[in-house]
């Protein structure tokens, strides 16, 4: 059986000196999902000594989103991340692994033949319901740094945040967790 190559980042030197906006966007998307407002900002701020420095710049940029982004752009950044429990065909290879699919399924980037390694139908149905509740209350997708936890462990986190948070706090948490996700992805890609 032939396996697809794992995702990889181009060298930081390439990103700084030769990358077109498209090349740069593809690299940043591996870390942050497709978020054009982040890509545009980071591309203009080149060069970076390391990918960690690029993530540090993103962290500083997202720390004051009202200063740097319109509300619509903030929502675009947050909504770039897939829903917890999203259809497998809509997930990047890294998101598949983060959401509990096997590395083999992620490498194949299969759609409906991929199966969650630890989930069941009840967990999937609960996550779907909670995603709907969360989005109805806050107006954007739930983002959390899963950090290897099974999806069923995320359910009480979602329930707590739906019951006891504000839109402003959730936007801040989403952007903070996006940076944590990017740092974790960078570590897993063995770069820097």
N, CA, C and O atoms as a DFTB+ gen file, in Angstrom:
768 C
 N C O
     1  1       0.844      -1.180       0.000
     2  2       0.000       0.000       0.000
     3  2       0.886       1.239       0.000
     4  3       1.830       1.323       0.785
     5  1       0.597       2.182      -0.856
     6  2       1.373       3.407      -0.956
     7  2       0.759       4.469      -0.056
     8  3      -0.457       4.661      -0.054
     9  1       1.599       5.158       0.709
    10  2       1.124       6.205       1.597
    11  2       1.548       7.561       1.057
    12  3       2.630       7.710       0.489
    13  1       0.679       8.545       1.243
    14  2       1.009       9.908       0.854
    15  2       2.080      10.442       1.790
    16  3       2.152      10.053       2.955
    17  1       2.904      11.330       1.274
    18  2       3.923      11.956       2.112
    19  2       3.240      12.838       3.153
    20  3       2.231      13.480       2.862
    21  1       3.788      12.871       4.363
    22  2       3.196      13.747       5.365
    23  2       3.368      15.196       4.942
    24  3       4.277      15.518       4.176
    25  1       2.505      16.069       5.434
    26  2       2.648      17.480       5.070
    27  2       3.980      18.013       5.582
    28  3       4.483      17.569       6.614
    29  1       4.542      18.967       4.853
    30  2       5.798      19.574       5.283
    31  2       5.814      21.051       4.907
    32  3       5.121      21.489       3.989
    33  1       6.613      21.791       5.634
    34  2       6.777      23.218       5.384
    35  2       8.026      23.455       4.552
    36  3       9.028      22.764       4.737
    37  1       7.987      24.414       3.643
    38  2       9.217      24.784       2.931
    39  2      10.177      25.473       3.911
    40  3       9.774      25.866       5.006
    41  1      11.404      25.612       3.527
    42  2      12.376      26.270       4.410
    43  2      11.947      27.712       4.678
    44  3      11.277      28.342       3.860
    45  1      12.344      28.206       5.825
    46  2      12.020      29.596       6.159
    47  2      12.729      30.541       5.183
    48  3      12.221      31.622       4.887
    49  1      13.875      30.141       4.694
    50  2      14.594      30.964       3.705
    51  2      13.758      31.123       2.437
    52  3      13.664      32.216       1.879
    53  1      13.150      30.016       1.986
    54  2      12.285      30.079       0.810
    55  2      11.101      31.002       1.080
    56  3      10.752      31.839       0.248
    57  1      10.492      30.842       2.244
    58  2       9.329      31.670       2.619
    59  2       9.691      33.148       2.602
    60  3       8.897      33.985       2.170
    61  1      10.884      33.462       3.070
    62  2      11.314      34.862       3.173
    63  2      11.733      35.484       1.855
    64  3      11.541      36.682       1.650
    65  1      12.302      34.688       0.956
    66  2      12.937      35.292      -0.218
    67  2      12.341      34.915      -1.566
    68  3      12.430      35.692      -2.517
    69  1      11.737      33.740      -1.664
    70  2      11.281      33.287      -2.972
    71  2       9.787      33.012      -3.066
    72  3       9.240      32.960      -4.168
    73  1       9.134      32.839      -1.956
    74  2       7.730      32.425      -1.962
    75  2       6.829      33.488      -2.569
    76  3       6.899      34.668      -2.225
    77  1       5.990      33.036      -3.473
    78  2       4.918      33.900      -3.948
    79  2       3.869      33.971      -2.834
    80  3       3.956      33.232      -1.852
    81  1       2.905      34.833      -2.980
    82  2       1.828      34.903      -1.995
    83  2       1.124      33.546      -1.896
    84  3       0.735      33.127      -0.806
    85  1       0.963      32.869      -3.022
    86  2       0.326      31.539      -3.019
    87  2       1.171      30.537      -2.243
    88  3       0.640      29.793      -1.417
    89  1       2.476      30.505      -2.494
    90  2       3.373      29.606      -1.753
    91  2       3.316      29.897      -0.258
    92  3       3.224      28.992       0.571
    93  1       3.373      31.166       0.055
    94  2       3.364      31.587       1.458
    95  2       2.049      31.177       2.120
    96  3       2.040      30.669       3.241
    97  1       0.948      31.401       1.418
    98  2      -0.371      31.044       1.938
    99  2      -0.470      29.544       2.215
   100  3      -1.011      29.135       3.242
   101  1       0.047      28.732       1.309
   102  2       0.010      27.276       1.504
   103  2       0.787      26.865       2.751
   104  3       0.355      25.973       3.482
   105  1       1.922      27.500       3.000
   106  2       2.717      27.184       4.187
   107  2       1.994      27.624       5.462
   108  3       1.908      26.862       6.425
   109  1       1.488      28.828       5.464
   110  2       0.798      29.349       6.654
   111  2      -0.467      28.547       6.930
   112  3      -0.833      28.342       8.087
   113  1      -1.135      28.094       5.876
   114  2      -2.350      27.294       6.028
   115  2      -2.066      25.974       6.746
   116  3      -2.921      25.476       7.478
   117  1      -0.887      25.409       6.549
   118  2      -0.533      24.197       7.297
   119  2      -0.553      24.457       8.796
   120  3      -0.894      23.568       9.577
   121  1      -0.196      25.655       9.196
   122  2      -0.145      25.994      10.620
   123  2      -1.471      26.529      11.134
   124  3      -1.880      26.190      12.244
   125  1      -2.151      27.359      10.350
   126  2      -3.325      28.089      10.830
   127  2      -4.628      27.799      10.100
   128  3      -5.635      28.439      10.403
   129  1      -4.659      26.881       9.168
   130  2      -5.820      26.687       8.299
   131  2      -5.916      27.907       7.373
   132  3      -5.177      28.874       7.561
   133  1      -6.809      27.879       6.378
   134  2      -6.849      28.978       5.404
   135  2      -7.469      30.249       5.995
   136  3      -8.691      30.380       6.062
   137  1      -6.623      31.169       6.416
   138  2      -7.069      32.418       7.044
   139  2      -6.411      33.606       6.328
   140  3      -5.371      34.091       6.774
   141  1      -7.005      34.079       5.222
   142  2      -6.392      35.152       4.430
   143  2      -5.964      36.394       5.220
   144  3      -4.912      36.955       4.911
   145  1      -6.725      36.853       6.225
   146  2      -6.234      38.034       6.955
   147  2      -4.892      37.801       7.656
   148  3      -4.073      38.716       7.743
   149  1      -4.667      36.594       8.150
   150  2      -3.378      36.276       8.776
   151  2      -2.293      36.221       7.712
   152  3      -1.212      36.781       7.891
   153  1      -2.580      35.550       6.611
   154  2      -1.597      35.415       5.529
   155  2      -1.163      36.790       5.040
   156  3       0.031      37.054       4.899
   157  1      -2.113      37.652       4.787
   158  2      -1.812      38.998       4.265
   159  2      -0.888      39.750       5.220
   160  3       0.098      40.349       4.791
   161  1      -1.204      39.718       6.504
   162  2      -0.387      40.415       7.500
   163  2       1.018      39.820       7.564
   164  3       2.008      40.550       7.519
   165  1       1.102      38.496       7.668
   166  2       2.404      37.842       7.818
   167  2       3.278      38.016       6.576
   168  3       4.491      38.194       6.689
   169  1       2.671      37.966       5.408
   170  2       3.426      38.117       4.163
   171  2       4.089      39.495       4.113
   172  3       5.239      39.621       3.693
   173  1       3.368      40.510       4.538
   174  2       3.891      41.880       4.526
   175  2       4.999      42.094       5.559
   176  3       5.818      43.000       5.409
   177  1       5.028      41.274       6.594
   178  2       5.992      41.442       7.696
   179  2       7.278      40.641       7.506
   180  3       8.156      40.698       8.367
   181  1       7.419      39.893       6.401
   182  2       8.637      39.115       6.187
   183  2       9.846      40.027       6.218
   184  3       9.726      41.209       5.896
   185  1      11.007      39.516       6.594
   186  2      11.409      38.129       6.818
   187  2      11.253      37.702       8.286
   188  3      11.113      38.529       9.187
   189  1      11.281      36.395       8.482
   190  2      11.224      35.772       9.808
   191  2      12.475      34.912       9.992
   192  3      12.858      34.179       9.080
   193  1      13.107      34.995      11.146
   194  2      14.284      34.143      11.353
   195  2      13.917      32.659      11.467
   196  3      14.721      31.787      11.139
   197  1      12.701      32.387      11.931
   198  2      12.237      31.004      12.116
   199  2      10.718      30.981      11.959
   200  3      10.065      32.025      11.956
   201  1      10.170      29.778      11.829
   202  2       8.714      29.641      11.838
   203  2       8.150      29.995      13.215
   204  3       7.032      30.500      13.315
   205  1       8.909      29.735      14.265
   206  2       8.446      30.132      15.601
   207  2       8.250      31.640      15.669
   208  3       7.293      32.115      16.280
   209  1       9.145      32.388      15.050
   210  2       9.008      33.848      15.018
   211  2       7.768      34.259      14.219
   212  3       7.090      35.222      14.576
   213  1       7.476      33.538      13.154
   214  2       6.262      33.810      12.378
   215  2       5.025      33.591      13.254
   216  3       4.083      34.382      13.210
   217  1       5.029      32.526      14.040
   218  2       3.896      32.277      14.943
   219  2       3.844      33.337      16.037
   220  3       2.758      33.769      16.424
   221  1       5.004      33.761      16.542
   222  2       5.035      34.841      17.542
   223  2       4.400      36.112      16.977
   224  3       3.650      36.797      17.672
   225  1       4.699      36.423      15.722
   226  2       4.112      37.609      15.077
   227  2       2.598      37.453      14.976
   228  3       1.858      38.413      15.191
   229  1       2.136      36.251      14.652
   230  2       0.699      36.000      14.583
   231  2       0.063      36.186      15.951
   232  3      -1.005      36.786      16.070
   233  1       0.719      35.672      16.976
   234  2       0.205      35.804      18.336
   235  2       0.047      37.278      18.721
   236  3      -0.978      37.673      19.276
   237  1       1.063      38.081      18.424
   238  2       0.992      39.515      18.731
   239  2      -0.122      40.187      17.914
   240  3      -0.855      41.032      18.428
   241  1      -0.237      39.808      16.661
   242  2      -1.257      40.363      15.773
   243  2      -2.666      40.044      16.276
   244  3      -3.544      40.907      16.272
   245  1      -2.876      38.787      16.713
   246  2      -4.205      38.366      17.167
   247  2      -4.496      38.788      18.608
   248  3      -5.642      38.710      19.052
   249  1      -3.476      39.233      19.342
   250  2      -3.685      39.671      20.727
   251  2      -4.515      40.944      20.803
   252  3      -5.183      41.196      21.806
   253  1      -4.473      41.747      19.745
   254  2      -5.267      42.973      19.683
   255  2      -6.086      42.974      18.391
   256  3      -5.873      43.813      17.515
   257  1      -7.019      42.033      18.278
   258  2      -7.731      41.885      17.009
   259  2      -8.553      43.110      16.627
   260  3      -8.669      43.421      15.442
   261  1      -9.123      43.811      17.597
   262  2      -9.929      44.989      17.252
   263  2      -9.081      46.094      16.632
   264  3      -9.589      46.907      15.859
   265  1      -7.814      46.128      16.961
   266  2      -6.892      47.119      16.394
   267  2      -6.441      46.718      14.994
   268  3      -6.182      47.576      14.150
   269  1      -6.348      45.404      14.748
   270  2      -5.734      44.917      13.513
   271  2      -6.693      44.376      12.465
   272  3      -6.347      44.312      11.286
   273  1      -7.891      43.987      12.877
   274  2      -8.825      43.326      11.969
   275  2     -10.237      43.872      12.142
   276  3     -10.642      44.255      13.239
   277  1     -10.967      43.900      11.052
   278  2     -12.383      44.215      11.159
   279  2     -13.078      43.027      11.826
   280  3     -12.494      41.947      11.916
   281  1     -14.298      43.206      12.288
   282  2     -15.046      42.100      12.878
   283  2     -15.201      40.971      11.860
   284  3     -15.063      39.799      12.211
   285  1     -15.485      41.312      10.614
   286  2     -15.633      40.295       9.568
   287  2     -14.336      39.505       9.383
   288  3     -14.375      38.284       9.228
   289  1     -13.192      40.187       9.398
   290  2     -11.910      39.491       9.267
   291  2     -11.637      38.593      10.476
   292  3     -11.114      37.489      10.325
   293  1     -11.989      39.065      11.668
   294  2     -11.822      38.239      12.866
   295  2     -12.631      36.949      12.735
   296  3     -12.149      35.864      13.060
   297  1     -13.854      37.084      12.259
   298  2     -14.710      35.907      12.076
   299  2     -14.155      34.982      10.992
   300  3     -14.235      33.760      11.116
   301  1     -13.590      35.566       9.927
   302  2     -12.966      34.754       8.874
   303  2     -11.807      33.928       9.443
   304  3     -11.644      32.757       9.099
   305  1     -11.011      34.546      10.309
   306  2      -9.878      33.855      10.918
   307  2     -10.375      32.702      11.788
   308  3      -9.887      31.578      11.672
   309  1     -11.335      32.980      12.649
   310  2     -11.861      31.939      13.540
   311  2     -12.530      30.830      12.740
   312  3     -12.306      29.648      13.004
   313  1     -13.341      31.203      11.775
   314  2     -14.092      30.209      11.002
   315  2     -13.231      29.428      10.011
   316  3     -13.729      28.519       9.347
   317  1     -11.949      29.770       9.903
   318  2     -11.042      28.995       9.058
   319  2     -10.827      27.604       9.640
   320  3     -10.542      26.657       8.906
   321  1     -10.963      27.479      10.952
   322  2     -10.765      26.175      11.594
   323  2     -11.981      25.288      11.400
   324  3     -13.116      25.765      11.410
   325  1     -11.743      24.003      11.226
   326  2     -12.871      23.078      11.048
   327  2     -13.614      22.851      12.357
   328  3     -13.058      23.019      13.442
   329  1     -14.860      22.471      12.238
   330  2     -15.650      22.117      13.417
   331  2     -15.094      20.842      14.040
   332  3     -14.609      19.954      13.339
   333  1     -15.170      20.768      15.337
   334  2     -14.849      19.513      16.019
   335  2     -15.890      18.503      15.535
   336  3     -17.093      18.744      15.636
   337  1     -15.421      17.386      15.015
   338  2     -16.335      16.370      14.491
   339  2     -16.772      16.634      13.063
   340  3     -17.727      16.020      12.586
   341  1     -16.075      17.556      12.357
   342  2     -16.449      17.886      10.977
   343  2     -16.290      16.681      10.063
   344  3     -15.577      15.730      10.382
   345  1     -16.963      16.738       8.927
   346  2     -16.832      15.677       7.922
   347  2     -15.371      15.523       7.546
   348  3     -14.669      16.509       7.320
   349  1     -14.925      14.299       7.482
   350  2     -13.518      14.006       7.234
   351  2     -13.013      14.609       5.923
   352  3     -11.853      15.016       5.845
   353  1     -13.848      14.674       4.909
   354  2     -13.423      15.195       3.616
   355  2     -13.057      16.678       3.696
   356  3     -12.342      17.185       2.832
   357  1     -13.546      17.381       4.735
   358  2     -13.298      18.807       4.859
   359  2     -12.123      19.142       5.770
   360  3     -11.866      20.317       6.034
   361  1     -11.409      18.137       6.250
   362  2     -10.324      18.373       7.188
   363  2      -8.965      18.236       6.513
   364  3      -8.772      17.389       5.641
   365  1      -8.027      19.081       6.930
   366  2      -6.650      18.925       6.466
   367  2      -6.066      17.680       7.115
   368  3      -6.627      17.158       8.079
   369  1      -4.935      17.199       6.590
   370  2      -4.291      16.012       7.156
   371  2      -3.963      16.230       8.631
   372  3      -4.148      15.325       9.444
   373  1      -3.479      17.420       8.985
   374  2      -3.148      17.684      10.393
   375  2      -4.403      17.753      11.248
   376  3      -4.395      17.277      12.383
   377  1      -5.475      18.330      10.737
   378  2      -6.732      18.386      11.498
   379  2      -7.309      16.994      11.723
   380  3      -7.871      16.711      12.780
   381  1      -7.166      16.124      10.719
   382  2      -7.650      14.755      10.890
   383  2      -6.992      14.098      12.098
   384  3      -7.675      13.507      12.935
   385  1      -5.693      14.198      12.190
   386  2      -4.967      13.596      13.312
   387  2      -5.374      14.268      14.621
   388  3      -5.624      13.590      15.618
   389  1      -5.442      15.593      14.620
   390  2      -5.807      16.325      15.836
   391  2      -7.204      15.962      16.321
   392  3      -7.477      15.995      17.521
   393  1      -8.089      15.617      15.390
   394  2      -9.455      15.297      15.773
   395  2      -9.679      13.803      15.996
   396  3     -10.821      13.355      16.092
   397  1      -8.608      13.042      16.077
   398  2      -8.740      11.662      16.516
   399  2      -8.764      10.608      15.434
   400  3      -9.025       9.441      15.725
   401  1      -8.499      10.983      14.187
   402  2      -8.418       9.986      13.133
   403  2      -7.025       9.385      13.132
   404  3      -6.086       9.992      13.647
   405  1      -6.885       8.215      12.568
   406  2      -5.587       7.566      12.552
   407  2      -4.647       8.301      11.605
   408  3      -5.088       8.977      10.676
   409  1      -3.355       8.162      11.849
   410  2      -2.352       8.766      10.977
   411  2      -2.462       8.201       9.564
   412  3      -2.231       8.915       8.588
   413  1      -2.813       6.920       9.453
   414  2      -2.970       6.301       8.129
   415  2      -4.112       6.966       7.366
   416  3      -3.975       7.259       6.178
   417  1      -5.248       7.209       8.046
   418  2      -6.359       7.901       7.391
   419  2      -5.947       9.310       6.979
   420  3      -6.308       9.773       5.897
   421  1      -5.201       9.985       7.830
   422  2      -4.755      11.340       7.516
   423  2      -3.829      11.329       6.306
   424  3      -3.945      12.184       5.429
   425  1      -2.917      10.371       6.254
   426  2      -1.987      10.281       5.127
   427  2      -2.729       9.992       3.832
   428  3      -2.366      10.520       2.781
   429  1      -3.763       9.161       3.895
   430  2      -4.553       8.832       2.705
   431  2      -5.470       9.981       2.321
   432  3      -5.877      10.090       1.164
   433  1      -5.798      10.839       3.277
   434  2      -6.750      11.943       3.073
   435  2      -8.036      11.411       2.459
   436  3      -8.602      11.994       1.534
   437  1      -8.478      10.279       3.007
   438  2      -9.703       9.671       2.511
   439  2     -10.903      10.418       3.045
   440  3     -10.797      11.202       3.988
   441  1     -12.030      10.170       2.440
   442  2     -13.227      10.852       2.918
   443  2     -14.029       9.937       3.814
   444  3     -13.713       9.825       4.998
   445  1     -15.020       9.300       3.316
   446  2     -15.907       8.530       4.175
   447  2     -15.356       7.178       4.613
   448  3     -15.982       6.500       5.428
   449  1     -14.195       6.767       4.088
   450  2     -13.630       5.503       4.553
   451  2     -12.798       5.684       5.816
   452  3     -12.448       4.704       6.474
   453  1     -12.477       6.935       6.161
   454  2     -11.730       7.185       7.397
   455  2     -12.672       7.014       8.578
   456  3     -13.841       7.393       8.514
   457  1     -12.164       6.451       9.632
   458  2     -12.985       6.262      10.818
   459  2     -12.276       6.831      12.027
   460  3     -11.064       6.667      12.165
   461  1     -13.013       7.502      12.912
   462  2     -12.377       8.024      14.113
   463  2     -11.797       6.865      14.919
   464  3     -12.396       5.792      14.994
   465  1     -10.650       7.082      15.511
   466  2     -10.009       5.990      16.230
   467  2     -10.646       5.746      17.584
   468  3     -10.547       4.633      18.100
   469  1     -11.296       6.735      18.183
   470  2     -11.866       6.531      19.516
   471  2     -13.296       7.048      19.649
   472  3     -13.855       7.006      20.745
   473  1     -13.894       7.525      18.584
   474  2     -15.240       8.100      18.661
   475  2     -16.310       7.069      18.361
   476  3     -16.041       5.993      17.825
   477  1     -17.521       7.429      18.721
   478  2     -18.665       6.604      18.365
   479  2     -19.791       7.512      17.894
   480  3     -19.656       8.735      17.900
   481  1     -20.885       6.915      17.493
   482  2     -22.000       7.681      16.934
   483  2     -22.581       8.672      17.939
   484  3     -22.995       9.766      17.554
   485  1     -22.618       8.307      19.215
   486  2     -23.164       9.218      20.242
   487  2     -22.288      10.461      20.361
   488  3     -22.796      11.580      20.438
   489  1     -20.973      10.263      20.374
   490  2     -20.055      11.404      20.448
   491  2     -20.244      12.300      19.235
   492  3     -20.332      13.520      19.372
   493  1     -20.305      11.709      18.060
   494  2     -20.485      12.493      16.836
   495  2     -21.780      13.310      16.883
   496  3     -21.787      14.495      16.549
   497  1     -22.859      12.674      17.294
   498  2     -24.152      13.369      17.359
   499  2     -24.114      14.484      18.391
   500  3     -24.663      15.562      18.160
   501  1     -23.478      14.240      19.516
   502  2     -23.380      15.259      20.559
   503  2     -22.553      16.445      20.085
   504  3     -22.928      17.596      20.310
   505  1     -21.437      16.173      19.435
   506  2     -20.605      17.257      18.914
   507  2     -21.353      18.081      17.868
   508  3     -21.247      19.307      17.849
   509  1     -22.099      17.418      17.011
   510  2     -22.886      18.137      15.995
   511  2     -23.884      19.077      16.669
   512  3     -24.008      20.241      16.287
   513  1     -24.590      18.565      17.668
   514  2     -25.575      19.375      18.404
   515  2     -24.898      20.546      19.113
   516  3     -25.390      21.673      19.059
   517  1     -23.784      20.289      19.770
   518  2     -23.082      21.354      20.495
   519  2     -22.483      22.393      19.547
   520  3     -22.492      23.585      19.855
   521  1     -21.967      21.958      18.402
   522  2     -21.481      22.917      17.399
   523  2     -22.616      23.852      16.981
   524  3     -22.420      25.062      16.873
   525  1     -23.801      23.288      16.747
   526  2     -24.954      24.097      16.349
   527  2     -25.338      25.089      17.448
   528  3     -25.599      26.258      17.165
   529  1     -25.373      24.628      18.694
   530  2     -25.698      25.512      19.820
   531  2     -24.672      26.623      19.961
   532  3     -25.027      27.790      20.128
   533  1     -23.420      26.265      19.894
   534  2     -22.337      27.227      20.043
   535  2     -22.424      28.293      18.950
   536  3     -22.371      29.488      19.239
   537  1     -22.555      27.860      17.703
   538  2     -22.606      28.796      16.587
   539  2     -23.853      29.679      16.643
   540  3     -23.803      30.846      16.255
   541  1     -24.973      29.127      17.124
   542  2     -26.194      29.937      17.272
   543  2     -25.999      31.012      18.341
   544  3     -26.479      32.135      18.187
   545  1     -25.300      30.673      19.414
   546  2     -25.090      31.625      20.506
   547  2     -24.035      32.676      20.161
   548  3     -24.241      33.862      20.416
   549  1     -22.913      32.254      19.585
   550  2     -21.781      33.171      19.403
   551  2     -21.588      33.669      17.973
   552  3     -20.967      34.712      17.770
   553  1     -22.103      32.952      16.983
   554  2     -21.992      33.419      15.605
   555  2     -20.721      33.003      14.884
   556  3     -20.423      33.539      13.816
   557  1     -19.967      32.067      15.433
   558  2     -18.760      31.557      14.796
   559  2     -18.464      30.166      15.342
   560  3     -19.096      29.705      16.292
   561  1     -17.485      29.506      14.717
   562  2     -17.160      28.127      15.080
   563  2     -16.440      28.043      16.426
   564  3     -15.725      28.959      16.832
   565  1     -16.652      26.932      17.090
   566  2     -15.943      26.593      18.324
   567  2     -14.523      26.185      17.960
   568  3     -14.321      25.310      17.118
   569  1     -13.533      26.819      18.595
   570  2     -12.134      26.469      18.379
   571  2     -11.536      26.110      19.726
   572  3     -11.699      26.835      20.708
   573  1     -10.841      24.979      19.760
   574  2     -10.171      24.557      20.983
   575  2      -8.887      23.828      20.595
   576  3      -8.833      23.126      19.584
   577  1      -7.866      24.007      21.412
   578  2      -6.630      23.250      21.235
   579  2      -6.885      21.877      21.829
   580  3      -6.841      21.699      23.046
   581  1      -7.150      20.908      20.966
   582  2      -7.519      19.563      21.400
   583  2      -6.351      18.890      22.127
   584  3      -6.550      18.212      23.135
   585  1      -5.145      19.080      21.616
   586  2      -3.930      18.588      22.270
   587  2      -3.972      17.087      22.541
   588  3      -3.572      16.629      23.611
   589  1      -4.461      16.325      21.557
   590  2      -4.455      14.875      21.678
   591  2      -5.578      14.274      22.505
   592  3      -5.649      13.054      22.650
   593  1      -6.450      15.099      23.046
   594  2      -7.556      14.564      23.847
   595  2      -8.593      13.924      22.937
   596  3      -8.823      14.409      21.829
   597  1      -9.225      12.841      23.388
   598  2     -10.324      12.263      22.600
   599  2     -11.473      13.271      22.481
   600  3     -11.665      14.121      23.351
   601  1     -12.214      13.160      21.410
   602  2     -13.303      14.119      21.192
   603  2     -14.350      14.073      22.295
   604  3     -14.946      15.104      22.608
   605  1     -14.593      12.919      22.891
   606  2     -15.611      12.868      23.940
   607  2     -15.202      13.685      25.173
   608  3     -16.068      14.076      25.956
   609  1     -13.923      13.948      25.360
   610  2     -13.438      14.783      26.459
   611  2     -13.676      16.269      26.159
   612  3     -13.717      17.091      27.075
   613  1     -13.831      16.603      24.894
   614  2     -14.086      18.000      24.496
   615  2     -15.543      18.390      24.774
   616  3     -15.845      19.574      24.921
   617  1     -16.436      17.418      24.846
   618  2     -17.863      17.701      25.051
   619  2     -18.105      18.558      26.295
   620  3     -18.787      19.576      26.181
   621  1     -17.583      18.204      27.483
   622  2     -17.824      19.072      28.643
   623  2     -17.185      20.456      28.506
   624  3     -17.688      21.428      29.069
   625  1     -16.086      20.548      27.765
   626  2     -15.463      21.848      27.511
   627  2     -16.425      22.716      26.700
   628  3     -16.633      23.886      27.023
   629  1     -17.002      22.150      25.662
   630  2     -17.971      22.889      24.844
   631  2     -19.187      23.293      25.671
   632  3     -19.649      24.432      25.599
   633  1     -19.695      22.355      26.452
   634  2     -20.881      22.647      27.270
   635  2     -20.607      23.786      28.241
   636  3     -21.441      24.676      28.407
   637  1     -19.450      23.762      28.880
   638  2     -19.068      24.820      29.823
   639  2     -18.966      26.173      29.126
   640  3     -19.461      27.181      29.631
   641  1     -18.327      26.185      27.975
   642  2     -18.156      27.458      27.266
   643  2     -19.478      27.983      26.711
   644  3     -19.673      29.197      26.647
   645  1     -20.367      27.121      26.318
   646  2     -21.693      27.559      25.859
   647  2     -22.457      28.172      27.028
   648  3     -23.103      29.208      26.873
   649  1     -22.385      27.543      28.182
   650  2     -23.165      27.976      29.345
   651  2     -22.605      29.219      30.031
   652  3     -23.370      30.024      30.561
   653  1     -21.282      29.388      30.029
   654  2     -20.693      30.371      30.936
   655  2     -19.724      31.368      30.319
   656  3     -18.904      31.934      31.042
   657  1     -19.781      31.600      29.044
   658  2     -18.833      32.522      28.427
   659  2     -19.570      33.646      27.715
   660  3     -20.800      33.669      27.660
   661  1     -18.792      34.577      27.171
   662  2     -19.339      35.675      26.377
   663  2     -18.754      35.595      24.970
   664  3     -17.759      34.909      24.739
   665  1     -19.372      36.291      24.048
   666  2     -18.870      36.315      22.678
   667  2     -17.444      36.863      22.643
   668  3     -16.590      36.317      21.944
   669  1     -17.183      37.918      23.379
   670  2     -15.861      38.535      23.393
   671  2     -14.815      37.556      23.939
   672  3     -13.727      37.428      23.377
   673  1     -15.146      36.873      25.025
   674  2     -14.209      35.912      25.611
   675  2     -13.975      34.740      24.657
   676  3     -12.850      34.259      24.525
   677  1     -15.021      34.290      24.005
   678  2     -14.876      33.171      23.072
   679  2     -14.024      33.545      21.860
   680  3     -13.257      32.718      21.368
   681  1     -14.148      34.765      21.382
   682  2     -13.304      35.204      20.267
   683  2     -11.843      35.227      20.704
   684  3     -10.962      34.785      19.966
   685  1     -11.589      35.742      21.902
   686  2     -10.225      35.786      22.426
   687  2      -9.678      34.364      22.613
   688  3      -8.541      34.081      22.237
   689  1     -10.481      33.483      23.188
   690  2     -10.062      32.096      23.406
   691  2      -9.777      31.409      22.078
   692  3      -8.784      30.692      21.954
   693  1     -10.634      31.619      21.085
   694  2     -10.438      30.992      19.774
   695  2      -9.105      31.415      19.170
   696  3      -8.362      30.578      18.658
   697  1      -8.801      32.691      19.225
   698  2      -7.555      33.174      18.620
   699  2      -6.335      32.694      19.405
   700  3      -5.306      32.360      18.818
   701  1      -6.454      32.662      20.726
   702  2      -5.360      32.132      21.549
   703  2      -5.122      30.658      21.230
   704  3      -3.979      30.233      21.067
   705  1      -6.202      29.879      21.142
   706  2      -6.065      28.454      20.861
   707  2      -5.538      28.201      19.452
   708  3      -4.837      27.216      19.225
   709  1      -5.867      29.079      18.503
   710  2      -5.335      28.928      17.150
   711  2      -3.811      29.006      17.168
   712  3      -3.141      28.261      16.453
   713  1      -3.268      29.901      17.978
   714  2      -1.814      30.032      18.088
   715  2      -1.224      28.781      18.757
   716  3      -0.178      28.286      18.337
   717  1      -1.893      28.280      19.788
   718  2      -1.425      27.052      20.440
   719  2      -1.431      25.873      19.457
   720  3      -0.510      25.057      19.449
   721  1      -2.469      25.797      18.640
   722  2      -2.567      24.746      17.620
   723  2      -1.400      24.883      16.634
   724  3      -0.759      23.892      16.284
   725  1      -1.132      26.105      16.194
   726  2      -0.043      26.328      15.230
   727  2       1.306      25.935      15.832
   728  3       2.130      25.328      15.148
   729  1       1.539      26.270      17.093
   730  2       2.804      25.894      17.745
   731  2       2.933      24.368      17.822
   732  3       4.005      23.809      17.589
   733  1       1.831      23.716      18.151
   734  2       1.844      22.257      18.232
   735  2       2.084      21.642      16.855
   736  3       2.841      20.678      16.731
   737  1       1.454      22.185      15.835
   738  2       1.656      21.675      14.474
   739  2       3.108      21.853      14.048
   740  3       3.695      20.962      13.434
   741  1       3.679      22.996      14.371
   742  2       5.073      23.254      14.008
   743  2       5.992      22.218      14.665
   744  3       6.908      21.691      14.034
   745  1       5.730      21.943      15.926
   746  2       6.522      20.941      16.650
   747  2       6.384      19.569      15.980
   748  3       7.371      18.852      15.817
   749  1       5.160      19.211      15.595
   750  2       4.920      17.911      14.961
   751  2       5.537      17.823      13.565
   752  3       5.860      16.735      13.090
   753  1       5.694      18.956      12.926
   754  2       6.312      18.978      11.601
   755  2       7.845      18.997      11.693
   756  3       8.535      19.005      10.674
   757  1       8.359      19.005      12.914
   758  2       9.811      18.982      13.158
   759  2      10.542      20.126      12.478
   760  3      11.586      19.928      11.856
   761  1       9.995      21.308      12.598
   762  2      10.617      22.504      12.024
   763  2      10.968      23.430      13.183
   764  3      10.265      23.477      14.192
   765  1      12.074      24.168      13.022
   766  2      12.593      25.121      14.025
   767  2      13.265      24.323      15.084
   768  3      13.787      24.887      16.046
